[in-house]
Coordinates of C-alpha atoms in Angstrom, one line a residue:
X278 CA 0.0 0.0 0.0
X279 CA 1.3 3.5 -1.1
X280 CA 1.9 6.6 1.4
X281 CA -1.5 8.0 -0.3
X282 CA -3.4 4.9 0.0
X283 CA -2.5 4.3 3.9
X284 CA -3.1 8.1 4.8
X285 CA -6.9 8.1 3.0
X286 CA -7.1 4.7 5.0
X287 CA -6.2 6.3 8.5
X288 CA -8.6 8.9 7.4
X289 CA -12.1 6.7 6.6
X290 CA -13.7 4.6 9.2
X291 CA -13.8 5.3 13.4
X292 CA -10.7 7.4 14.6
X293 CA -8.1 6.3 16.6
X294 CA -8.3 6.2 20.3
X295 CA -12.3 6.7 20.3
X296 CA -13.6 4.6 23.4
X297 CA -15.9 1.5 22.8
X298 CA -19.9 1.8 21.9
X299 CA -20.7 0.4 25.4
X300 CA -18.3 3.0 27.0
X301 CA -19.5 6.2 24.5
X302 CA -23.1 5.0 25.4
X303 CA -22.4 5.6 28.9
X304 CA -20.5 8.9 28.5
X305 CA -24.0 10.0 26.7
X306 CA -25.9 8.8 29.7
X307 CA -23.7 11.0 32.0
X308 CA -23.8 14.0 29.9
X309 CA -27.0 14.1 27.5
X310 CA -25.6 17.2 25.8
X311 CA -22.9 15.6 24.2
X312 CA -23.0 15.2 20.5
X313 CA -21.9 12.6 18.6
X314 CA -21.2 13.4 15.0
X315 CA -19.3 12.1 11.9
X316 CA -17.3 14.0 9.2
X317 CA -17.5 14.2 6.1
X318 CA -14.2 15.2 3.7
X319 CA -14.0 15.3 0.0
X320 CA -11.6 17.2 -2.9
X321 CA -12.4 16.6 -6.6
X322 CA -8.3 17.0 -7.8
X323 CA -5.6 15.2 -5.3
X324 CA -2.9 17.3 -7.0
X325 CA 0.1 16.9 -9.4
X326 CA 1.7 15.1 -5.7
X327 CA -1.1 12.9 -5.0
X328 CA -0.7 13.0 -1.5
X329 CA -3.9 13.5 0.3
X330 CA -3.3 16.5 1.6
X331 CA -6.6 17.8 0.8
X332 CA -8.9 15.6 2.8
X333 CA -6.2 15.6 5.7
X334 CA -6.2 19.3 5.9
X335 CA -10.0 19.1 5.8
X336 CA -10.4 16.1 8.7
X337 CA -7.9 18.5 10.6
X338 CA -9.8 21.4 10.8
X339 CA -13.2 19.6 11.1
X340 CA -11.4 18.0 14.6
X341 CA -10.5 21.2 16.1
X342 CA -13.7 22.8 15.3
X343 CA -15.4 19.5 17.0
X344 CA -13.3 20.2 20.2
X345 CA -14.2 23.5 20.4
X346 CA -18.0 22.2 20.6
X347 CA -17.2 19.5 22.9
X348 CA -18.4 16.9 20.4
X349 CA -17.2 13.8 19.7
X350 CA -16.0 12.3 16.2
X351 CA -17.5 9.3 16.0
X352 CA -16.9 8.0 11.9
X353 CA -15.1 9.8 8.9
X354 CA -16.1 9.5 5.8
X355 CA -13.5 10.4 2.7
X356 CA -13.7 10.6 -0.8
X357 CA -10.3 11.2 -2.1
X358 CA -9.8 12.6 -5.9
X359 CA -13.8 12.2 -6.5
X360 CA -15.9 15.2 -8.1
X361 CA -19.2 15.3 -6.6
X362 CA -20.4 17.1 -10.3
X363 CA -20.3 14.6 -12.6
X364 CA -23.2 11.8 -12.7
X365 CA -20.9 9.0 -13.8
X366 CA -18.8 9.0 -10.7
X367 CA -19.4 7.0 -7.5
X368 CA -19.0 8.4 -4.1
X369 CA -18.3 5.1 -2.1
X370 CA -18.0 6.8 1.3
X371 CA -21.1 9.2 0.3
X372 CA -23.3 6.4 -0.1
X373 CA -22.0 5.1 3.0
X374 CA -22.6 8.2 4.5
X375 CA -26.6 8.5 3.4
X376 CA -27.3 4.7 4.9
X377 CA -25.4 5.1 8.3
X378 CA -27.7 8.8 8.5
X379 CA -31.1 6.4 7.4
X380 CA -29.9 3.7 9.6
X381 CA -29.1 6.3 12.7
X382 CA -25.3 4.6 13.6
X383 CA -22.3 4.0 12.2
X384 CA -21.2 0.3 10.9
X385 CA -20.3 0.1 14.3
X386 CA -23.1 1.0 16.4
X387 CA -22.1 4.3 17.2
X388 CA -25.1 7.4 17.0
X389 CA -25.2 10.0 14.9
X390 CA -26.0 13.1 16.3
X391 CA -24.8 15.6 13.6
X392 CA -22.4 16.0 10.0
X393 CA -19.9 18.4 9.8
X394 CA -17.8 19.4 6.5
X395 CA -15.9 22.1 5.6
X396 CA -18.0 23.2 2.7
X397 CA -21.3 22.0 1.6
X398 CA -20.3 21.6 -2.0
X399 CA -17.8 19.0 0.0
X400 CA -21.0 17.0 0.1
X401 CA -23.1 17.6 -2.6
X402 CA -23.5 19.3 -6.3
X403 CA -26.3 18.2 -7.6
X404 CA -29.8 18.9 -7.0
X405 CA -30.7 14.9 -6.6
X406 CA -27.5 14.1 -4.0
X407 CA -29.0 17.5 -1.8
X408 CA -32.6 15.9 -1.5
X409 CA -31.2 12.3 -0.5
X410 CA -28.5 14.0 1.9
X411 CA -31.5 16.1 3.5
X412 CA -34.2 13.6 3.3
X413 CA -31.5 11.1 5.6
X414 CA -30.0 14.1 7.6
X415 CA -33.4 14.7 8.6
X416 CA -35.1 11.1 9.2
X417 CA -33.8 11.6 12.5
X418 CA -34.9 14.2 15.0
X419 CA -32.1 16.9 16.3
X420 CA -29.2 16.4 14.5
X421 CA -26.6 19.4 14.3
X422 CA -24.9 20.1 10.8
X423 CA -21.7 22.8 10.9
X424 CA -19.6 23.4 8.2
X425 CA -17.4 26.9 7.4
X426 CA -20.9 29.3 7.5
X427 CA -21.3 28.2 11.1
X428 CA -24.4 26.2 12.2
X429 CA -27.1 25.6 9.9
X430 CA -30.8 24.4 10.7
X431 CA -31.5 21.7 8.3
X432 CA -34.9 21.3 9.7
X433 CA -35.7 24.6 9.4
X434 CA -39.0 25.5 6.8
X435 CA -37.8 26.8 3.7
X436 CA -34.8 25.0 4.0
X437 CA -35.0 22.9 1.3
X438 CA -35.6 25.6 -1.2
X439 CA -32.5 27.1 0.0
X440 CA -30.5 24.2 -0.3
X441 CA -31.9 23.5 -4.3
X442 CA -30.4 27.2 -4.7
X443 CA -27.4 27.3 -3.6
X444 CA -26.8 23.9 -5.1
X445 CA -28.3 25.2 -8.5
X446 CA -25.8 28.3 -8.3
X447 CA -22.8 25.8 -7.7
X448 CA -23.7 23.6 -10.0
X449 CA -24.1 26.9 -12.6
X450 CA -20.6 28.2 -11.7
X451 CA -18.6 24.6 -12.0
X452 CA -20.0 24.8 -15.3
X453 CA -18.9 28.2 -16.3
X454 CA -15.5 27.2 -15.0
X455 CA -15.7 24.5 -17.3
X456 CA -16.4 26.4 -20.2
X457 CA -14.0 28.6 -19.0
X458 CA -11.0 25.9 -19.4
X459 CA -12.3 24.4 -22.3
X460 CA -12.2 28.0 -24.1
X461 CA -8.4 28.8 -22.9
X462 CA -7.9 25.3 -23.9
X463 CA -9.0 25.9 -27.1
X464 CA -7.2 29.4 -27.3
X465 CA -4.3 27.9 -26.2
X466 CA -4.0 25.5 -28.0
X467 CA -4.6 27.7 -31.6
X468 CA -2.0 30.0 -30.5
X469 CA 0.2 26.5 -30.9
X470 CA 1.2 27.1 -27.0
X471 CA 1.4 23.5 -24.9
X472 CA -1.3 22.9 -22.3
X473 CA 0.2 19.8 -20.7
X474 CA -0.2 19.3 -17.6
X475 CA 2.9 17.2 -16.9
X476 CA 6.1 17.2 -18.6
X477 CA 5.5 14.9 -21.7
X478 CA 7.6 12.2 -22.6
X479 CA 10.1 12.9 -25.1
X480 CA 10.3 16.9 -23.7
X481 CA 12.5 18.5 -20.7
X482 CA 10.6 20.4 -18.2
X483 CA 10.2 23.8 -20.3
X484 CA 7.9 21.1 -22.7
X485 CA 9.0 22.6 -25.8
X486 CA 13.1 21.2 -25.3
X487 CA 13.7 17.7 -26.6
X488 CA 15.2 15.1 -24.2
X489 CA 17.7 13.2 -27.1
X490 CA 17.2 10.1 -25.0
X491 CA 13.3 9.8 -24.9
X492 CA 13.0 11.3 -27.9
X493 CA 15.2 8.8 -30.3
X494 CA 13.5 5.7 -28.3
X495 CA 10.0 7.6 -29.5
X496 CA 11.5 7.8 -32.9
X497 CA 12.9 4.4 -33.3
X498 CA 9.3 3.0 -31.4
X499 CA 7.6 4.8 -34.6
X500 CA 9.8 3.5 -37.4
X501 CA 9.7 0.1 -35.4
X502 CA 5.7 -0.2 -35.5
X503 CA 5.5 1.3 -39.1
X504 CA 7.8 -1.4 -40.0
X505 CA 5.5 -4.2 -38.0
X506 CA 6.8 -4.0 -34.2
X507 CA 4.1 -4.7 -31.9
X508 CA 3.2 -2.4 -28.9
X509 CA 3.5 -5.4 -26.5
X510 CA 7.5 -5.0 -28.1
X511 CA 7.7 -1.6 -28.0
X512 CA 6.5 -1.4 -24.0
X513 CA 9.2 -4.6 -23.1
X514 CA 12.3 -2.4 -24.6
X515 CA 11.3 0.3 -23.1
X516 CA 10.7 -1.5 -19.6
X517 CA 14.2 -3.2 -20.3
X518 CA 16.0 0.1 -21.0
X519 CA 14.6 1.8 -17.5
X520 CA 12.0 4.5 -19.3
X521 CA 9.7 5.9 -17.0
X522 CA 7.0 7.8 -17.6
X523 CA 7.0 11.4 -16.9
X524 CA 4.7 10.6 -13.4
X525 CA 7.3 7.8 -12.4
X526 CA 5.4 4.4 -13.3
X527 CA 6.4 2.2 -15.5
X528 CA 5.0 1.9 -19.0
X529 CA 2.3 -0.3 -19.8
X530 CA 0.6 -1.0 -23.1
X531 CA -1.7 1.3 -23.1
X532 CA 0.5 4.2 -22.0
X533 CA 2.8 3.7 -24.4
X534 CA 0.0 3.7 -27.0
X535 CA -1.1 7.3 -26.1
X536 CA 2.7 8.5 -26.7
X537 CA 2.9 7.1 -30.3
X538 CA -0.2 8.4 -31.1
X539 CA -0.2 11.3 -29.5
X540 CA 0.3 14.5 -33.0
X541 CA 2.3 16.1 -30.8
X542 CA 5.0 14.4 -31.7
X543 CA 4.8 15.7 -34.7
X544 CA 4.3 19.3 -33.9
X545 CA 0.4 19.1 -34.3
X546 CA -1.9 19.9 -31.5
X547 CA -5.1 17.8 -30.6
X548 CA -8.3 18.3 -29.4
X549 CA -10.4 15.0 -28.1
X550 CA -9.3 13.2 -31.5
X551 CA -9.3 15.8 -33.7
X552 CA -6.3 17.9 -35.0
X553 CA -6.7 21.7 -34.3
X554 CA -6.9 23.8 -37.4
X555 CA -6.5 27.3 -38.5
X556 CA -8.8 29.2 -40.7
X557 CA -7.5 28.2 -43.9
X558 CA -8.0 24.4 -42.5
X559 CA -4.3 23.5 -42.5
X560 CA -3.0 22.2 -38.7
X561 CA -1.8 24.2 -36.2
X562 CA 1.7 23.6 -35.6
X563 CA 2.9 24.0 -31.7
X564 CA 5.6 25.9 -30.1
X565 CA 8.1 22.7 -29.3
X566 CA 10.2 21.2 -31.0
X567 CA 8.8 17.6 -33.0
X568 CA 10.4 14.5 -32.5
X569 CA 8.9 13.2 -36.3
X570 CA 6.9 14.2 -39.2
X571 CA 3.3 14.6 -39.8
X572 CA 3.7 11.7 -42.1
X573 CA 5.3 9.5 -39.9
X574 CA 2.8 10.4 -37.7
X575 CA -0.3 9.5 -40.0
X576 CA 1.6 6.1 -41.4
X577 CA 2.2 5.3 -37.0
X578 CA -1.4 6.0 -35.4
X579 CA -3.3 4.6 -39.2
X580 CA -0.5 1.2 -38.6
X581 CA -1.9 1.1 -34.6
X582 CA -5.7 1.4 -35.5
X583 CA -5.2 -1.0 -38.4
X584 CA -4.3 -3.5 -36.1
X585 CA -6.4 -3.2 -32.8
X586 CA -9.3 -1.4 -34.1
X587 CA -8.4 1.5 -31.8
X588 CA -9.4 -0.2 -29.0
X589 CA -6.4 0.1 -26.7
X590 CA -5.7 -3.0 -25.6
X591 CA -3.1 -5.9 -26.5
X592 CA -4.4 -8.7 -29.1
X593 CA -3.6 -11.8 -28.0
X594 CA -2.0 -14.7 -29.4
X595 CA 1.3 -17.1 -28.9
X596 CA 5.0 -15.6 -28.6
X597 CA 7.4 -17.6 -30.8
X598 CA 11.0 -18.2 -29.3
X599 CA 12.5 -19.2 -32.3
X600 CA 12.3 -17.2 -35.9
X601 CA 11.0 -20.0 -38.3
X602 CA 8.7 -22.5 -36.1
X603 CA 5.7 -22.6 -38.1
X604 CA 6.9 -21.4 -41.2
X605 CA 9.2 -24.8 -41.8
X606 CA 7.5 -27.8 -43.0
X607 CA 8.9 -30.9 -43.2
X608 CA 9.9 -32.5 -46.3
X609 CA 10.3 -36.1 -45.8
X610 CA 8.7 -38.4 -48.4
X611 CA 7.0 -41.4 -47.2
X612 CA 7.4 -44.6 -49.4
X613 CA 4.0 -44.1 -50.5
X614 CA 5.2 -41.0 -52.2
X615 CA 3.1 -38.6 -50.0
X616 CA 5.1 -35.6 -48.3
X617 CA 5.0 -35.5 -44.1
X618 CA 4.2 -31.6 -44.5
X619 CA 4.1 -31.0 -41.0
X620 CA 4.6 -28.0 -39.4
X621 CA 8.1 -28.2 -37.7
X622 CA 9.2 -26.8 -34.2
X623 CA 11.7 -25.0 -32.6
X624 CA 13.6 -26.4 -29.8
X625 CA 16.5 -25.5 -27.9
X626 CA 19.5 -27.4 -29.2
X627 CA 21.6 -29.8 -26.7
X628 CA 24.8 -28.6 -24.7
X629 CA 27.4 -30.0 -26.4
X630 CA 26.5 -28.6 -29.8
X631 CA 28.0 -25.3 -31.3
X632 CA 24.6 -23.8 -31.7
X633 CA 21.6 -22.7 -29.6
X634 CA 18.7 -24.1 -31.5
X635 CA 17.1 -26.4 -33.7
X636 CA 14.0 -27.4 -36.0
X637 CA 12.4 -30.6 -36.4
X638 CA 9.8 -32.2 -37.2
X639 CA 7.0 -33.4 -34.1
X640 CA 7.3 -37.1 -33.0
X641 CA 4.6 -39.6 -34.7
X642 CA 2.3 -39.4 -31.1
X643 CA 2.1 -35.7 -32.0
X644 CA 1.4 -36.3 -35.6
X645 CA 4.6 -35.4 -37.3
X646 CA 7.1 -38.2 -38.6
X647 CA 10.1 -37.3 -37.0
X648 CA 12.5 -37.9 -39.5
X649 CA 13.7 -33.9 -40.3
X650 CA 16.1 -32.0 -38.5
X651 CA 17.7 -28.8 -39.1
X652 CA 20.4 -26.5 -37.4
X653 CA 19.0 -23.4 -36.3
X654 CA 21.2 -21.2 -36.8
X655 CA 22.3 -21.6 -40.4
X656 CA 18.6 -22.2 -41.4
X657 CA 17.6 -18.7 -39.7
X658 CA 20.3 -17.0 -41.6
X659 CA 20.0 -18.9 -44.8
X660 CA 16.2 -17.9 -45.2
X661 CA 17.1 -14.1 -43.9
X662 CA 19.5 -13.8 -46.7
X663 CA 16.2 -14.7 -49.2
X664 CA 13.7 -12.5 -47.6
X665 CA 16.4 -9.9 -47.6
X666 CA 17.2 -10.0 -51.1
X667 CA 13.6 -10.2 -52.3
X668 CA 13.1 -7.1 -49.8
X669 CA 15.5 -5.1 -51.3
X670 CA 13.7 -5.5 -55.0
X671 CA 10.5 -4.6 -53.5
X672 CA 12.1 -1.1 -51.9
X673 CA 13.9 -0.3 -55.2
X674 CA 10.3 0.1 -57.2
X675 CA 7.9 0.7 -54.0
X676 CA 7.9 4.2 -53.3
X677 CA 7.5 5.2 -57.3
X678 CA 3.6 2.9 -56.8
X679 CA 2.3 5.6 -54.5
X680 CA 1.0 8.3 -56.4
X681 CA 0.1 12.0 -55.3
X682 CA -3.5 12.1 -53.4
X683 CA -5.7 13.1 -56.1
X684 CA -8.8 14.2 -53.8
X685 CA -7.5 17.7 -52.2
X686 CA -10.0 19.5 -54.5
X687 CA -12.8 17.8 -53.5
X688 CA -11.3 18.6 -49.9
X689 CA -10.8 21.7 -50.8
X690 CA -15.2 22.3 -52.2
X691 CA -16.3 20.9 -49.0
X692 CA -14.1 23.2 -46.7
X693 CA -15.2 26.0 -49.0
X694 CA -19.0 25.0 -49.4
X695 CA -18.5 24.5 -45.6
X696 CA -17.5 28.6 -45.3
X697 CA -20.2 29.4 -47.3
X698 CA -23.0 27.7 -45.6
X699 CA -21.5 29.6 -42.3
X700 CA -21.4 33.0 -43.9
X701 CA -24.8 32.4 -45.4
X702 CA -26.1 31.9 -42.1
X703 CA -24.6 34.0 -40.0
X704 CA -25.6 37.1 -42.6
X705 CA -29.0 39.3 -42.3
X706 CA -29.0 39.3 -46.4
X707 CA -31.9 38.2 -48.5
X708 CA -29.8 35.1 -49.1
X709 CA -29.0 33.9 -45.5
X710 CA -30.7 30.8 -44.5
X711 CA -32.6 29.9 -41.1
X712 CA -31.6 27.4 -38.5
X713 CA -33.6 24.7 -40.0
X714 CA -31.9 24.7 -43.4
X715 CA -28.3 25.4 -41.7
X716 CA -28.6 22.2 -39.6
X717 CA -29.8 19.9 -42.1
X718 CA -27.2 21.0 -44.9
X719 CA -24.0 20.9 -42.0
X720 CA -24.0 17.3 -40.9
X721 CA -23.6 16.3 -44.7
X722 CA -20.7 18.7 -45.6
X723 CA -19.2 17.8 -42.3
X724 CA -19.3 13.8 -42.9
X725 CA -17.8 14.2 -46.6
X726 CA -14.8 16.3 -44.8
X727 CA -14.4 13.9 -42.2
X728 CA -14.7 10.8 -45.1
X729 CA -12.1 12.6 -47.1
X730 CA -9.4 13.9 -44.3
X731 CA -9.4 9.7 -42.8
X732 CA -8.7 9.1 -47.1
X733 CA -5.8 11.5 -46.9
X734 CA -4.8 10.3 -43.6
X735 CA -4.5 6.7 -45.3
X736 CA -2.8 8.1 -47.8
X737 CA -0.4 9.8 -45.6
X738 CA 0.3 6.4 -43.9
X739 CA 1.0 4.8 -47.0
X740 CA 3.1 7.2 -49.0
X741 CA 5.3 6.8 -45.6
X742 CA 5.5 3.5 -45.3
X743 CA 6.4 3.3 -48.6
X744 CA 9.0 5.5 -48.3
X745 CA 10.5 3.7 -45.0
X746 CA 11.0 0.8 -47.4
X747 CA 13.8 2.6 -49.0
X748 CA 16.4 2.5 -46.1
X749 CA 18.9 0.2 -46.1
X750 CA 16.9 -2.9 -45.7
X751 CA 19.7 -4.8 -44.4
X752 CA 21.2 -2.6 -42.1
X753 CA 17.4 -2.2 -41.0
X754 CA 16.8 -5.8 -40.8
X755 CA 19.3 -6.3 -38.2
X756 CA 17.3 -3.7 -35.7
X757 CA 13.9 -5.4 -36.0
X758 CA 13.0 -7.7 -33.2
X759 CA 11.4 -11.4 -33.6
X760 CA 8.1 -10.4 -34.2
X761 CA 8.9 -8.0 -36.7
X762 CA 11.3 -10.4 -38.9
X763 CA 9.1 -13.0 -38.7
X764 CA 6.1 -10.9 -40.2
X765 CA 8.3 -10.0 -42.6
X766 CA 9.4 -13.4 -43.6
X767 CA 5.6 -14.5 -43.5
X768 CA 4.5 -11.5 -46.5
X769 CA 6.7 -13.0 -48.4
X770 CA 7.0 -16.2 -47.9
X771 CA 4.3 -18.9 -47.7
X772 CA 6.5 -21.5 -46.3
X773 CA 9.5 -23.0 -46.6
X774 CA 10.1 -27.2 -47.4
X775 CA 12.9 -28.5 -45.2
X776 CA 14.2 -31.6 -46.9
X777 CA 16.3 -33.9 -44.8
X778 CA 19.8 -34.5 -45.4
X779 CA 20.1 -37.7 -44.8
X780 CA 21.6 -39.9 -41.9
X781 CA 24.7 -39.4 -40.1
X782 CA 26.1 -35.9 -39.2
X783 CA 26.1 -34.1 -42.5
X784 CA 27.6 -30.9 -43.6
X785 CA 24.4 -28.1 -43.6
X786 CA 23.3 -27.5 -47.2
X787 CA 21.1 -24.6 -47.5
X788 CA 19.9 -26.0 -51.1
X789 CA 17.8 -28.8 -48.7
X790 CA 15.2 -25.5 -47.8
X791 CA 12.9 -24.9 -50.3
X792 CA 11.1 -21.7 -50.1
X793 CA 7.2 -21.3 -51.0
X794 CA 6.7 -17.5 -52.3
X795 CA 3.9 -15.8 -51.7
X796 CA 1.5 -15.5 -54.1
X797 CA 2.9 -12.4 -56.0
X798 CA 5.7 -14.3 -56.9

């Protein structure tokens, strides 16, 4: 358990030191004005430090304002980092709190005489979470409430309407706050200025600096995935090298995701998915420095979406150890004439041997024949050399079959019949339009833009992975990780025939491996 987590702990539940039920039960019976109450503490934001401080500061002050009553703290109730605003959240210790008030004790028997909080926006913000607090509060006769505006009468007639008021004006004013940050956002953001919060990975503090380290592993991690790396790949080397993200926890999968497809790493700025533009529709292009280009960008997050649908989590699926199980098959010819044709395996090759691994085909129990067996090592690097070679033809021609986008003009007529819808409407001439024909035009010029920037998106992608293929595709080769050359071998390659050499310990002859092209060959 973290600092964080066994502070909020201390602070929930019956304080320390607070006599038995049986022995508060008879301190009530000697003095009948004493007041048992419980607090109530909540903050929305726990801070960039995440330490709790809020709701300790709050418990604090609720304590010494309970000894100055002469009232005992019998339960506290905390909700750490939770907004009372938003419908979708869940206020565990809230809930808790409107039972125990229903129920008249604590889990543990003790009676509640009276809340306290330091604000009543601490414990509610919406009109429905005021009329179950007050409807509990007040199933009991002659509780006290105090919070910062001194003692208030929550039985008192009129009460109600008050409460539905002042919860109606803070409900207004965390909305206009809202709108507030979502308009500097905005502003912000056009002006191409940064609005992160944190320092992002790949930037020094200032957040427009790069940091060469994180920002050539974010470079490589996009040229890896364009090329076929995995994110599952990309999260282990970066756990392996000792990257961190910029809060100090280790990367997962999905962390990892948001950097790569994050446009600032490309200079762009985003807003909820979509790329802020400027009034000519081109991007707005931020003050920091970019680690890659916009189309390095588009072929990265179009390669990521391709392969998990966007949804943000790891596909399954088995690991190979070894780079060709399941693309050898063995080519032993029974006497019937019929080929075994089994998938082979990869196995790790005995001690006394020079190399590391081996292929052969599965025993007869598991449906193989048994009777093929390869070194590992010259196989792997015999069928390297073929896919290499074949790859290198491929690059040579590749980029020259990708030609120019040929739909910015009809970009171009929707952005502009887009403008002129706007202008239309927003003029007092005889040829504006009303509301009724704006609305039902927009949502069709809006769909064809969106249809046509994903097509140049795609096009993007492609034009730059097209493009990668013309590096050195050897030198490249020997970067990509398991996963990566086997996909690679796998496009190319439909399988490859291993013929045995015969018995007795026989000099490796790469001739014995037959490779299957794909179909294009």
């Amino acid at each position: 358990m973290g600092k964080r987590e066994e502070l909020v702990s201390k602070l929930r539940g019956v304080p320390e030191g607070l006599p038995s039920v049986e022995e508060v039960r008879t301190m009530l019976a000697a003095d009948p004005n004493l007041k048992c109450v419980v607090c109530y503490a909540r903050i929305s934001f726990d801070g960039r430090v995440k330490d709790a401080h809020g709701i300790e500061d709050q418990h604090r002050d609720m304590s010494e304002a309970a000894r100055r009553f002469g009232w005992l703290v019998v339960y506290r109730y905390t909700d750490n980092d939770k907004s009372a605003s938003k419908e979708t959240v869940v206020r565990d210790d809230f809930e808790q709190l409107i039972a125990d008030l229903s129920a008249g004790a604590t889990p543990e028997g003790y009676p509640i005489h009276g809340v306290m909080a330091v604000n009543d926006d601490r414990l509610y913000r919406r009109p429905s979470d005021w009329e179950r607090y007050l409807k509990a509060f007040t199933s009991h006769e002659g509780r006290v409430y105090h919070d910062s505006n001194g003692m208030q009468d929550l039985y008192a007639e009129g009460f109600e309407i008050k409460g539905l008021v002042g919860v109606a004006m803070s409900l207004s004013e965390t909305r206009k706050k809202q709108r507030r940050s979502r308009n500097s956002h905005r502003s912000r953001a056009i002006r191409g200025q940064s609005v992160s919060a944190w320092r992002p990975f790949g930037w020094e503090d200032d957040k427009v600096t790069l940091r060469t380290n994180e920002a050539d592993a974010v470079r490589k991690a996009v040229h890896d995935v364009i090329a076929g790396a995995s994110i599952s790949e990309i999260t282990r080397q970066w756990k392996e090298a000792g990257f961190v993200t910029s809060r100090g926890n280790a990367f997962q999968y999905q962390t990892v995701k948001q950097v790569l497809m994050n446009a600032r790493l490309c200079g762009y700025r985003e807003i909820k998915g979509e790329l802020v533009r400027d009034g000519d529709d081109q991007p707005i292009t931020g003050e920091w420095d970019p680690i890659i280009t916009p189309k390095e960008w588009f072929a990265v997050t179009a390669k990521i979406r391709e392969r998990g649908g966007g949804t943000g989590t790891p596909r399954g699926g088995l690991v190979h150890k070894y780079l060709l199980t399941g693309i050898l098959r063995c080519g032993h010819v029974f006497e019937d004439g019929t080929v075994c044709n089994n998938k082979m395996i990869g196995l790790k090759a005995n001690d006394w041997l020079k190399y590391q691994h081996a292929y052969m085909c599965k025993k007869t129990v598991d449906g193989g024949c048994n009777k093929t067996y390869k070194r590992g090592d010259k196989t792997d690097a015999a069928i390297e050399e073929l896919v290499i070679a074949k790859l290198e033809r491929e690059a040579a021609t590749k980029a020259q079959e990708v030609p120019d986008w040929d739909k910015a003009d009809a970009l171009e007529r929707a952005l502009k019949s887009r403008r002129e819808l706007e202008r239309r409407w927003h003029n007092d001439t005889d040829t504006d339009i009303d509301d009724h024909a704006f609305f039902r035009n927009l949502p069709v010029l809006e769909r064809r833009i969106k249809e046509l920037r994903a097509d140049q998106r795609a096009h993007e992608a492609l034009r730059a992975e097209a493009e990668e293929a013309q590096e050195d595709v050897r030198k490249s080769w020997e970067s990509k990780t398991l996963t990566q050359k086997r996909e690679a071998i796998k496009k190319v390659l439909s399988a490859v025939i291993a013929v045995p050499g015969g018995k007795g310990n026989k000099t490796f002859d790469p001739d014995l491996l037959k490779p299957v092209w794909g179909a294009s060959e």
